[in-house]
Amino acid sequence: METFNINRRHFLKGAAATLALNSLGLYGIDLINPLAPLRVGLIGAGWYGKSDLFRLIQVVPVEVIALCDVDKNMLNAAAKLVSQRQKSGKTPKLYGDYRKMLAENQLDIVLIGTPDHWHALQAIEAIKAGANVYVQKPISVDVMEGEAMVAAARKYNRVVQVGTQRKSTPHLIDAKKNIVDAGLLGKVSHVEMCCYYHMRNNGNPPVEPVPDFFDYEMWTGPAPMRPYDGLPHIRWWRTFMEYGNGIMGDMCVHMFDTVRWMLHLGWPKSIESTGGIYVQKEGKSNIADTQTAVFKYDELNCVWQHRSWGTSSNPDYPWSFTIYGEKGTLIASTMRYDFIPDGDGQKIHMDVVYEKEKYPEDLTEERIELNAAPATRLHMLNFLEAIDKKSRPVADIEEGHISTASCILANLSMQTGRELVYNPSKRQIIGDKEANALLQRPYRKPWIHPNPEKV
């Protein structure tokens, strides 16, 4: 399927053109003015699914053909918002089953904003249907899902961009170029990453009947079926390992992925982790409230730590990474960065870039992360550029897999109590039969786990 052709005869004026020109050069002006609007579908019409879709609408002409969600109330509300946002004013077709949506519509792009336990099946089906895919992080809940997603993207020659938009965050791009790549750090032999947000939703809601507007069977899909204790949207589902990989899978994946990008790191040589539920034992949550992980490279350790209790050691950087070099230190987050030289050199500081004047609609969007919006817009433009040039995007699925799987392996290390060595070419943990059995989670029937050899 030909995705879109560049129209070089017209200049699309406005903020989107300015953004593309700044980030992609003159090529960007052509990129954001396709001959025909891109046909787009969204699976998972909740908070972040809509946020990603609205950022795409802001930077390129699209026609949102279809939306899919298992919550009819959420789906109908999203459809109304999309009709107001997209240029045609049309209301998308609505679906409760993503398979039906993919079968009935020829889509150029599919955005996936569902909970983590759905990412692999939906992304693979969208790829096989001929779409290019933008999938939220982490890409998978087990390592073999990620291997299958990479295999599908390569087999069907589709572009898959992962929502690790730190790689498209203006001040972090600046830090990589002007601090790391410029050699201001010197040799780097230690990295620390952390998250001290109180984000573990540790409640005890009662079991209740499933409301008519919500398809809990389909929402659960391949995951274990928990007793229904209220709508799982926003933060509730993330508090259970059944649907994801805890704070490690949610927050470490962003920081570790950014560090790997900045330092040109691939798979860790080995991974070890300790932790558990040490403090917040009163609720239903089964994700670790305290965890430390070490991702080991040659003469370099990347150390992660999270606590969902207590205070941050640095209130300016509660979720961040610190790269220690022999010549200086770089500490950075989604909000800012600081370079501190070792000696009498010049300190460098840069804050997050906002675009409130360019995109005033951001200011009225419910739950929007204003600091992330410019990064996501750039991430979408990079995605579109990769589709047009038939190249790999900055957050290609393989890079997303390495970062996601490394975090999953850290959890498996914590679970088994052993340091793990993963061989990606063999898709095996070396010399550990018990840990190898954990690389693929059991799926609830009738869902079938994807196989990287048979996608």
GROMACS .gro file of C-alpha atoms in nm:
model
  455
    1MET     CA    1   0.000   0.000   0.000
    2GLU     CA    2   0.141   0.339  -0.101
    3THR     CA    3   0.124   0.545   0.215
    4PHE     CA    4   0.141   0.900   0.086
    5ASN     CA    5   0.305   1.113  -0.176
    6ILE     CA    6   0.474   1.443  -0.109
    7ASN     CA    7   0.310   1.747  -0.264
    8ARG     CA    8   0.591   1.989  -0.343
    9ARG     CA    9   0.372   2.257  -0.502
   10HIS     CA   10   0.205   2.397  -0.194
   11PHE     CA   11   0.333   2.551   0.125
   12LEU     CA   12   0.134   2.465   0.435
   13LYS     CA   13   0.148   2.778   0.646
   14GLY     CA   14   0.124   2.795   1.022
   15ALA     CA   15   0.278   2.643   1.329
   16ALA     CA   16   0.307   2.291   1.189
   17ALA     CA   17   0.511   2.421   0.896
   18THR     CA   18   0.737   2.615   1.132
   19LEU     CA   19   0.788   2.309   1.350
   20ALA     CA   20   0.870   2.088   1.053
   21LEU     CA   21   1.106   2.349   0.907
   22ASN     CA   22   1.290   2.384   1.238
   23SER     CA   23   1.326   2.012   1.296
   24LEU     CA   24   1.356   1.862   0.949
   25GLY     CA   25   1.475   2.150   0.732
   26LEU     CA   26   1.309   2.242   0.402
   27TYR     CA   27   1.213   1.878   0.353
   28GLY     CA   28   0.972   1.917   0.643
   29ILE     CA   29   0.756   2.165   0.453
   30ASP     CA   30   0.690   1.899   0.191
   31LEU     CA   31   0.646   1.624   0.446
   32ILE     CA   32   0.356   1.788   0.624
   33ASN     CA   33   0.160   1.859   0.304
   34PRO     CA   34   0.073   1.518   0.155
   35LEU     CA   35  -0.135   1.493  -0.163
   36ALA     CA   36  -0.417   1.329   0.033
   37PRO     CA   37  -0.486   1.312   0.407
   38LEU     CA   38  -0.335   1.009   0.579
   39ARG     CA   39  -0.592   0.748   0.682
   40VAL     CA   40  -0.554   0.694   1.056
   41GLY     CA   41  -0.701   0.455   1.312
   42LEU     CA   42  -0.662   0.462   1.691
   43ILE     CA   43  -0.681   0.156   1.916
   44GLY     CA   44  -0.729   0.264   2.277
   45ALA     CA   45  -0.918   0.594   2.291
   46GLY     CA   46  -0.832   0.681   2.649
   47TRP     CA   47  -0.612   0.957   2.785
   48TYR     CA   48  -0.282   0.890   2.610
   49GLY     CA   49  -0.427   0.742   2.294
   50LYS     CA   50  -0.620   1.065   2.232
   51SER     CA   51  -0.316   1.273   2.328
   52ASP     CA   52  -0.099   1.100   2.067
   53LEU     CA   53  -0.372   1.130   1.804
   54PHE     CA   54  -0.420   1.502   1.868
   55ARG     CA   55  -0.046   1.565   1.834
   56LEU     CA   56  -0.052   1.389   1.497
   57ILE     CA   57  -0.352   1.595   1.384
   58GLN     CA   58  -0.159   1.911   1.474
   59VAL     CA   59   0.137   1.843   1.244
   60VAL     CA   60  -0.003   1.678   0.930
   61PRO     CA   61  -0.336   1.655   0.743
   62VAL     CA   62  -0.502   1.329   0.846
   63GLU     CA   63  -0.843   1.172   0.819
   64VAL     CA   64  -0.921   0.977   1.136
   65ILE     CA   65  -1.118   0.692   0.986
   66ALA     CA   66  -1.180   0.474   1.290
   67LEU     CA   67  -1.152   0.457   1.668
   68CYS     CA   68  -1.156   0.143   1.880
   69ASP     CA   69  -1.214   0.107   2.253
   70VAL     CA   70  -1.391  -0.141   2.481
   71ASP     CA   71  -1.545   0.140   2.689
   72LYS     CA   72  -1.840   0.277   2.488
   73ASN     CA   73  -1.860   0.595   2.695
   74MET     CA   74  -1.492   0.671   2.640
   75LEU     CA   75  -1.523   0.580   2.271
   76ASN     CA   76  -1.819   0.811   2.208
   77ALA     CA   77  -1.654   1.099   2.392
   78ALA     CA   78  -1.335   1.050   2.189
   79ALA     CA   79  -1.530   1.046   1.863
   80LYS     CA   80  -1.686   1.383   1.945
   81LEU     CA   81  -1.347   1.536   2.025
   82VAL     CA   82  -1.191   1.398   1.707
   83SER     CA   83  -1.473   1.539   1.492
   84GLN     CA   84  -1.402   1.879   1.646
   85ARG     CA   85  -1.025   1.849   1.596
   86GLN     CA   86  -0.993   1.711   1.245
   87LYS     CA   87  -1.027   1.941   0.947
   88SER     CA   88  -1.307   1.745   0.777
   89GLY     CA   89  -1.528   1.758   1.087
   90LYS     CA   90  -1.624   1.396   1.024
   91THR     CA   91  -1.697   1.152   1.307
   92PRO     CA   92  -1.485   0.836   1.282
   93LYS     CA   93  -1.633   0.488   1.263
   94LEU     CA   94  -1.644   0.327   1.607
   95TYR     CA   95  -1.540  -0.024   1.705
   96GLY     CA   96  -1.520  -0.238   2.017
   97ASP     CA   97  -1.292  -0.498   1.855
   98TYR     CA   98  -0.965  -0.390   1.692
   99ARG     CA   99  -0.966  -0.693   1.462
  100LYS     CA  100  -1.290  -0.577   1.300
  101MET     CA  101  -1.154  -0.224   1.266
  102LEU     CA  102  -0.841  -0.347   1.089
  103ALA     CA  103  -1.037  -0.583   0.863
  104GLU     CA  104  -1.288  -0.320   0.747
  105ASN     CA  105  -1.056  -0.023   0.688
  106GLN     CA  106  -0.742   0.033   0.483
  107LEU     CA  107  -0.530   0.246   0.715
  108ASP     CA  108  -0.199   0.421   0.654
  109ILE     CA  109  -0.126   0.463   1.024
  110VAL     CA  110  -0.251   0.289   1.338
  111LEU     CA  111  -0.186   0.444   1.679
  112ILE     CA  112  -0.193   0.208   1.979
  113GLY     CA  113  -0.269   0.357   2.319
  114THR     CA  114  -0.406   0.052   2.501
  115PRO     CA  115  -0.272  -0.095   2.826
  116ASP     CA  116   0.062  -0.272   2.794
  117HIS     CA  117  -0.075  -0.628   2.783
  118TRP     CA  118  -0.242  -0.551   2.448
  119HIS     CA  119   0.043  -0.382   2.263
  120ALA     CA  120   0.197  -0.687   2.096
  121LEU     CA  121  -0.116  -0.849   1.951
  122GLN     CA  122  -0.258  -0.520   1.826
  123ALA     CA  123   0.066  -0.393   1.676
  124ILE     CA  124   0.134  -0.719   1.493
  125GLU     CA  125  -0.219  -0.733   1.351
  126ALA     CA  126  -0.197  -0.370   1.238
  127ILE     CA  127   0.139  -0.437   1.069
  128LYS     CA  128  -0.003  -0.743   0.892
  129ALA     CA  129  -0.298  -0.531   0.777
  130GLY     CA  130  -0.052  -0.301   0.598
  131ALA     CA  131  -0.040  -0.009   0.841
  132ASN     CA  132   0.257   0.173   0.985
  133VAL     CA  133   0.231   0.174   1.364
  134TYR     CA  134   0.292   0.417   1.648
  135VAL     CA  135   0.283   0.209   1.967
  136GLN     CA  136   0.313   0.332   2.321
  137LYS     CA  137   0.586   0.215   2.552
  138PRO     CA  138   0.666  -0.030   2.692
  139ILE     CA  139   0.612  -0.226   2.373
  140SER     CA  140   0.537  -0.555   2.548
  141VAL     CA  141   0.481  -0.733   2.878
  142ASP     CA  142   0.719  -1.020   2.804
  143VAL     CA  143   1.038  -1.056   2.603
  144MET     CA  144   0.901  -1.290   2.335
  145GLU     CA  145   0.619  -1.048   2.253
  146GLY     CA  146   0.883  -0.787   2.175
  147GLU     CA  147   1.083  -1.029   1.962
  148ALA     CA  148   0.767  -1.105   1.763
  149MET     CA  149   0.689  -0.735   1.713
  150VAL     CA  150   1.037  -0.670   1.571
  151ALA     CA  151   1.006  -0.976   1.347
  152ALA     CA  152   0.667  -0.859   1.214
  153ALA     CA  153   0.790  -0.505   1.142
  154ARG     CA  154   1.084  -0.642   0.944
  155LYS     CA  155   0.890  -0.917   0.762
  156TYR     CA  156   0.615  -0.684   0.639
  157ASN     CA  157   0.847  -0.383   0.595
  158ARG     CA  158   0.643  -0.143   0.806
  159VAL     CA  159   0.763   0.156   1.006
  160VAL     CA  160   0.700   0.117   1.380
  161GLN     CA  161   0.770   0.414   1.606
  162VAL     CA  162   0.766   0.362   1.984
  163GLY     CA  163   0.631   0.637   2.210
  164THR     CA  164   0.966   0.695   2.380
  165GLN     CA  165   0.951   1.061   2.281
  166ARG     CA  166   1.242   1.167   2.498
  167LYS     CA  167   1.447   1.113   2.180
  168SER     CA  168   1.243   1.393   2.025
  169THR     CA  169   1.251   1.624   2.330
  170PRO     CA  170   1.419   1.952   2.224
  171HIS     CA  171   1.631   2.013   2.534
  172LEU     CA  172   1.744   1.649   2.547
  173ILE     CA  173   1.838   1.659   2.178
  174ASP     CA  174   2.043   1.967   2.267
  175ALA     CA  175   2.210   1.787   2.558
  176LYS     CA  176   2.304   1.493   2.339
  177LYS     CA  177   2.450   1.715   2.067
  178ASN     CA  178   2.619   1.985   2.270
  179ILE     CA  179   2.720   1.795   2.585
  180VAL     CA  180   2.755   1.421   2.515
  181ASP     CA  181   2.849   1.411   2.147
  182ALA     CA  182   3.067   1.723   2.186
  183GLY     CA  183   3.284   1.531   2.434
  184LEU     CA  184   3.224   1.755   2.736
  185LEU     CA  185   3.173   1.452   2.962
  186GLY     CA  186   3.485   1.264   2.862
  187LYS     CA  187   3.480   0.892   2.937
  188VAL     CA  188   3.151   0.784   3.096
  189SER     CA  189   3.167   0.498   3.345
  190HIS     CA  190   2.859   0.539   3.563
  191VAL     CA  191   2.493   0.632   3.508
  192GLU     CA  192   2.220   0.670   3.767
  193MET     CA  193   1.848   0.675   3.681
  194CYS     CA  194   1.557   0.717   3.920
  195CYS     CA  195   1.188   0.773   3.978
  196TYR     CA  196   1.055   0.883   4.316
  197TYR     CA  197   0.698   0.970   4.214
  198HIS     CA  198   0.422   0.839   4.440
  199MET     CA  199   0.252   0.666   4.148
  200ARG     CA  200   0.162   0.322   4.289
  201ASN     CA  201  -0.219   0.333   4.311
  202ASN     CA  202  -0.249   0.102   4.612
  203GLY     CA  203  -0.620   0.092   4.695
  204ASN     CA  204  -0.872  -0.167   4.811
  205PRO     CA  205  -1.188  -0.109   4.603
  206PRO     CA  206  -1.464  -0.372   4.638
  207VAL     CA  207  -1.556  -0.619   4.365
  208GLU     CA  208  -1.862  -0.496   4.174
  209PRO     CA  209  -2.074  -0.581   3.868
  210VAL     CA  210  -1.927  -0.491   3.530
  211PRO     CA  211  -2.118  -0.194   3.378
  212ASP     CA  212  -2.303  -0.247   3.049
  213PHE     CA  213  -2.090   0.005   2.860
  214PHE     CA  214  -1.762  -0.172   2.940
  215ASP     CA  215  -1.644  -0.498   2.778
  216TYR     CA  216  -1.426  -0.634   3.057
  217GLU     CA  217  -1.370  -0.965   2.879
  218MET     CA  218  -1.218  -0.787   2.580
  219TRP     CA  219  -1.030  -0.537   2.796
  220THR     CA  220  -0.861  -0.826   2.979
  221GLY     CA  221  -0.784  -1.012   2.656
  222PRO     CA  222  -0.473  -1.232   2.691
  223ALA     CA  223  -0.404  -1.124   3.052
  224PRO     CA  224  -0.525  -1.314   3.362
  225MET     CA  225  -0.886  -1.233   3.451
  226ARG     CA  226  -0.899  -1.040   3.778
  227PRO     CA  227  -1.227  -0.984   3.966
  228TYR     CA  228  -1.373  -0.655   3.840
  229ASP     CA  229  -1.322  -0.382   4.101
  230GLY     CA  230  -1.401  -0.069   3.901
  231LEU     CA  231  -1.291   0.087   3.574
  232PRO     CA  232  -0.918   0.016   3.533
  233HIS     CA  233  -0.846   0.334   3.334
  234ILE     CA  234  -0.565   0.582   3.402
  235ARG     CA  235  -0.360   0.458   3.699
  236TRP     CA  236  -0.543   0.152   3.834
  237TRP     CA  237  -0.434  -0.110   3.582
  238ARG     CA  238  -0.069  -0.005   3.613
  239THR     CA  239  -0.065  -0.115   3.976
  240PHE     CA  240  -0.088  -0.483   3.873
  241MET     CA  241   0.178  -0.704   3.718
  242GLU     CA  242  -0.096  -0.888   3.526
  243TYR     CA  243  -0.108  -0.598   3.278
  244GLY     CA  244   0.245  -0.459   3.274
  245ASN     CA  245   0.582  -0.454   3.446
  246GLY     CA  246   0.533  -0.205   3.726
  247ILE     CA  247   0.723   0.119   3.765
  248MET     CA  248   1.025  -0.048   3.605
  249GLY     CA  249   0.829  -0.108   3.283
  250ASP     CA  250   0.649   0.225   3.296
  251MET     CA  251   0.915   0.477   3.400
  252CYS     CA  252   1.260   0.315   3.380
  253VAL     CA  253   1.201   0.232   3.013
  254HIS     CA  254   1.194   0.606   2.930
  255MET     CA  255   1.512   0.696   3.116
  256PHE     CA  256   1.707   0.386   3.016
  257ASP     CA  257   1.607   0.429   2.653
  258THR     CA  258   1.724   0.791   2.661
  259VAL     CA  259   2.057   0.699   2.819
  260ARG     CA  260   2.112   0.424   2.559
  261TRP     CA  261   2.039   0.673   2.281
  262MET     CA  262   2.272   0.937   2.424
  263LEU     CA  263   2.559   0.694   2.484
  264HIS     CA  264   2.502   0.467   2.180
  265LEU     CA  265   2.443   0.158   2.393
  266GLY     CA  266   2.287  -0.168   2.274
  267TRP     CA  267   2.186  -0.471   2.480
  268PRO     CA  268   2.334  -0.483   2.832
  269LYS     CA  269   2.590  -0.758   2.892
  270SER     CA  270   2.398  -0.862   3.203
  271ILE     CA  271   2.119  -0.739   3.427
  272GLU     CA  272   2.053  -0.782   3.796
  273SER     CA  273   1.786  -0.639   4.023
  274THR     CA  274   1.653  -0.654   4.378
  275GLY     CA  275   1.341  -0.512   4.536
  276GLY     CA  276   0.982  -0.584   4.629
  277ILE     CA  277   0.694  -0.448   4.831
  278TYR     CA  278   0.876  -0.313   5.133
  279VAL     CA  279   0.653  -0.031   5.258
  280GLN     CA  280   0.311  -0.006   5.094
  281LYS     CA  281   0.161  -0.339   5.193
  282GLU     CA  282  -0.193  -0.226   5.273
  283GLY     CA  283  -0.357  -0.234   4.926
  284LYS     CA  284  -0.414  -0.468   4.633
  285SER     CA  285  -0.119  -0.346   4.429
  286ASN     CA  286   0.133  -0.620   4.345
  287ILE     CA  287   0.404  -0.410   4.174
  288ALA     CA  288   0.729  -0.335   4.358
  289ASP     CA  289   0.731  -0.016   4.564
  290THR     CA  290   1.112  -0.032   4.596
  291GLN     CA  291   1.354  -0.156   4.330
  292THR     CA  292   1.715  -0.123   4.221
  293ALA     CA  293   1.847  -0.258   3.892
  294VAL     CA  294   2.190  -0.260   3.733
  295PHE     CA  295   2.229  -0.276   3.354
  296LYS     CA  296   2.592  -0.373   3.298
  297TYR     CA  297   2.815  -0.276   3.004
  298ASP     CA  298   3.192  -0.282   2.959
  299GLU     CA  299   3.334  -0.047   3.225
  300LEU     CA  300   2.990   0.110   3.268
  301ASN     CA  301   2.700   0.042   3.502
  302CYS     CA  302   2.359   0.200   3.443
  303VAL     CA  303   2.181   0.190   3.779
  304TRP     CA  304   1.805   0.237   3.821
  305GLN     CA  305   1.626   0.303   4.149
  306HIS     CA  306   1.262   0.371   4.226
  307ARG     CA  307   1.064   0.426   4.541
  308SER     CA  308   0.692   0.504   4.544
  309TRP     CA  309   0.725   0.638   4.898
  310GLY     CA  310   0.941   0.896   5.078
  311THR     CA  311   1.110   1.194   4.915
  312SER     CA  312   1.341   1.251   4.622
  313SER     CA  313   1.709   1.311   4.693
  314ASN     CA  314   1.691   1.599   4.442
  315PRO     CA  315   1.352   1.777   4.431
  316ASP     CA  316   1.441   1.931   4.092
  317TYR     CA  317   1.501   1.588   3.940
  318PRO     CA  318   1.259   1.332   4.092
  319TRP     CA  319   1.242   1.136   3.762
  320SER     CA  320   1.571   1.169   3.582
  321PHE     CA  321   1.905   1.032   3.474
  322THR     CA  322   2.259   1.139   3.567
  323ILE     CA  323   2.553   1.060   3.340
  324TYR     CA  324   2.888   1.077   3.518
  325GLY     CA  325   3.192   1.149   3.301
  326GLU     CA  326   3.553   1.206   3.393
  327LYS     CA  327   3.522   1.570   3.280
  328GLY     CA  328   3.177   1.650   3.414
  329THR     CA  329   2.825   1.540   3.497
  330LEU     CA  330   2.499   1.569   3.302
  331ILE     CA  331   2.171   1.544   3.495
  332ALA     CA  332   1.852   1.558   3.290
  333SER     CA  333   1.478   1.504   3.301
  334THR     CA  334   1.171   1.577   3.092
  335MET     CA  335   1.180   1.931   3.235
  336ARG     CA  336   1.544   2.049   3.217
  337TYR     CA  337   1.909   1.956   3.206
  338ASP     CA  338   2.221   2.074   3.388
  339PHE     CA  339   2.582   2.014   3.294
  340ILE     CA  340   2.832   2.054   3.580
  341PRO     CA  341   3.197   2.050   3.468
  342ASP     CA  342   3.471   1.900   3.681
  343GLY     CA  343   3.683   2.207   3.744
  344ASP     CA  344   3.652   2.564   3.627
  345GLY     CA  345   3.455   2.506   3.306
  346GLN     CA  346   3.120   2.665   3.227
  347LYS     CA  347   2.798   2.524   3.368
  348ILE     CA  348   2.520   2.478   3.112
  349HIS     CA  349   2.145   2.478   3.180
  350MET     CA  350   1.844   2.437   2.951
  351ASP     CA  351   1.472   2.414   3.027
  352VAL     CA  352   1.191   2.231   2.856
  353VAL     CA  353   1.049   2.394   2.543
  354TYR     CA  354   0.678   2.479   2.548
  355GLU     CA  355   0.467   2.576   2.246
  356LYS     CA  356   0.161   2.725   2.411
  357GLU     CA  357   0.147   3.021   2.172
  358LYS     CA  358   0.180   2.804   1.861
  359TYR     CA  359  -0.078   2.553   1.980
  360PRO     CA  360  -0.331   2.731   2.202
  361GLU     CA  361  -0.560   2.425   2.188
  362ASP     CA  362  -0.308   2.249   2.412
  363LEU     CA  363  -0.417   2.473   2.699
  364THR     CA  364  -0.775   2.342   2.701
  365GLU     CA  365  -0.702   1.973   2.643
  366GLU     CA  366  -0.792   1.754   2.940
  367ARG     CA  367  -0.497   1.586   3.115
  368ILE     CA  368  -0.244   1.699   2.852
  369GLU     CA  369   0.124   1.681   2.948
  370LEU     CA  370   0.222   2.027   2.825
  371ASN     CA  371   0.591   1.955   2.865
  372ALA     CA  372   0.565   1.643   2.645
  373ALA     CA  373   0.346   1.788   2.369
  374PRO     CA  374   0.628   1.949   2.163
  375ALA     CA  375   0.831   1.627   2.190
  376THR     CA  376   0.540   1.414   2.074
  377ARG     CA  377   0.477   1.646   1.777
  378LEU     CA  378   0.843   1.611   1.673
  379HIS     CA  379   0.818   1.236   1.731
  380MET     CA  380   0.519   1.219   1.495
  381LEU     CA  381   0.708   1.417   1.230
  382ASN     CA  382   1.004   1.180   1.263
  383PHE     CA  383   0.760   0.887   1.224
  384LEU     CA  384   0.614   1.041   0.906
  385GLU     CA  385   0.961   1.112   0.768
  386ALA     CA  386   1.059   0.747   0.819
  387ILE     CA  387   0.743   0.632   0.639
  388ASP     CA  388   0.811   0.863   0.347
  389LYS     CA  389   1.181   0.776   0.318
  390LYS     CA  390   1.126   0.407   0.402
  391SER     CA  391   1.384   0.443   0.677
  392ARG     CA  392   1.403   0.366   1.049
  393PRO     CA  393   1.253   0.622   1.289
  394VAL     CA  394   1.445   0.754   1.590
  395ALA     CA  395   1.248   0.525   1.824
  396ASP     CA  396   1.240   0.222   1.596
  397ILE     CA  397   1.070  -0.091   1.728
  398GLU     CA  398   1.402  -0.272   1.774
  399GLU     CA  399   1.534   0.004   2.001
  400GLY     CA  400   1.204   0.003   2.189
  401HIS     CA  401   1.237  -0.373   2.228
  402ILE     CA  402   1.589  -0.353   2.373
  403SER     CA  403   1.480  -0.095   2.631
  404THR     CA  404   1.154  -0.272   2.715
  405ALA     CA  405   1.303  -0.620   2.735
  406SER     CA  406   1.591  -0.498   2.953
  407CYS     CA  407   1.338  -0.366   3.205
  408ILE     CA  408   1.143  -0.693   3.189
  409LEU     CA  409   1.465  -0.887   3.245
  410ALA     CA  410   1.536  -0.669   3.550
  411ASN     CA  411   1.202  -0.780   3.693
  412LEU     CA  412   1.285  -1.143   3.615
  413SER     CA  413   1.619  -1.099   3.792
  414MET     CA  414   1.435  -0.962   4.095
  415GLN     CA  415   1.193  -1.256   4.079
  416THR     CA  416   1.459  -1.528   4.046
  417GLY     CA  417   1.721  -1.361   4.265
  418ARG     CA  418   1.989  -1.405   3.999
  419GLU     CA  419   2.189  -1.197   3.754
  420LEU     CA  420   2.068  -1.267   3.399
  421VAL     CA  421   2.248  -1.268   3.065
  422TYR     CA  422   2.020  -1.247   2.761
  423ASN     CA  423   2.139  -1.353   2.416
  424PRO     CA  424   1.918  -1.171   2.161
  425SER     CA  425   2.041  -1.375   1.864
  426LYS     CA  426   1.934  -1.699   2.036
  427ARG     CA  427   1.642  -1.533   2.219
  428GLN     CA  428   1.754  -1.708   2.537
  429ILE     CA  429   1.880  -1.632   2.886
  430ILE     CA  430   2.214  -1.806   2.902
  431GLY     CA  431   2.242  -2.103   3.139
  432ASP     CA  432   1.918  -2.046   3.329
  433LYS     CA  433   1.634  -2.284   3.246
  434GLU     CA  434   1.398  -2.138   3.507
  435ALA     CA  435   1.445  -1.780   3.388
  436ASN     CA  436   1.411  -1.888   3.024
  437ALA     CA  437   1.066  -2.023   3.100
  438LEU     CA  438   0.965  -1.671   3.210
  439LEU     CA  439   1.050  -1.505   2.878
  440GLN     CA  440   0.697  -1.580   2.757
  441ARG     CA  441   0.390  -1.530   2.976
  442PRO     CA  442   0.100  -1.774   2.948
  443TYR     CA  443  -0.196  -1.626   2.758
  444ARG     CA  444  -0.557  -1.662   2.863
  445LYS     CA  445  -0.760  -1.864   2.612
  446PRO     CA  446  -0.855  -1.822   2.332
  447TRP     CA  447  -0.574  -1.568   2.275
  448ILE     CA  448  -0.254  -1.710   2.123
  449HIS     CA  449   0.088  -1.575   2.210
  450PRO     CA  450   0.273  -1.439   1.904
  451ASN     CA  451   0.571  -1.640   1.783
  452PRO     CA  452   0.863  -1.443   1.632
  453GLU     CA  453   0.924  -1.731   1.389
  454LYS     CA  454   0.564  -1.733   1.262
  455VAL     CA  455   0.432  -1.376   1.255
   0.00000   0.00000   0.00000
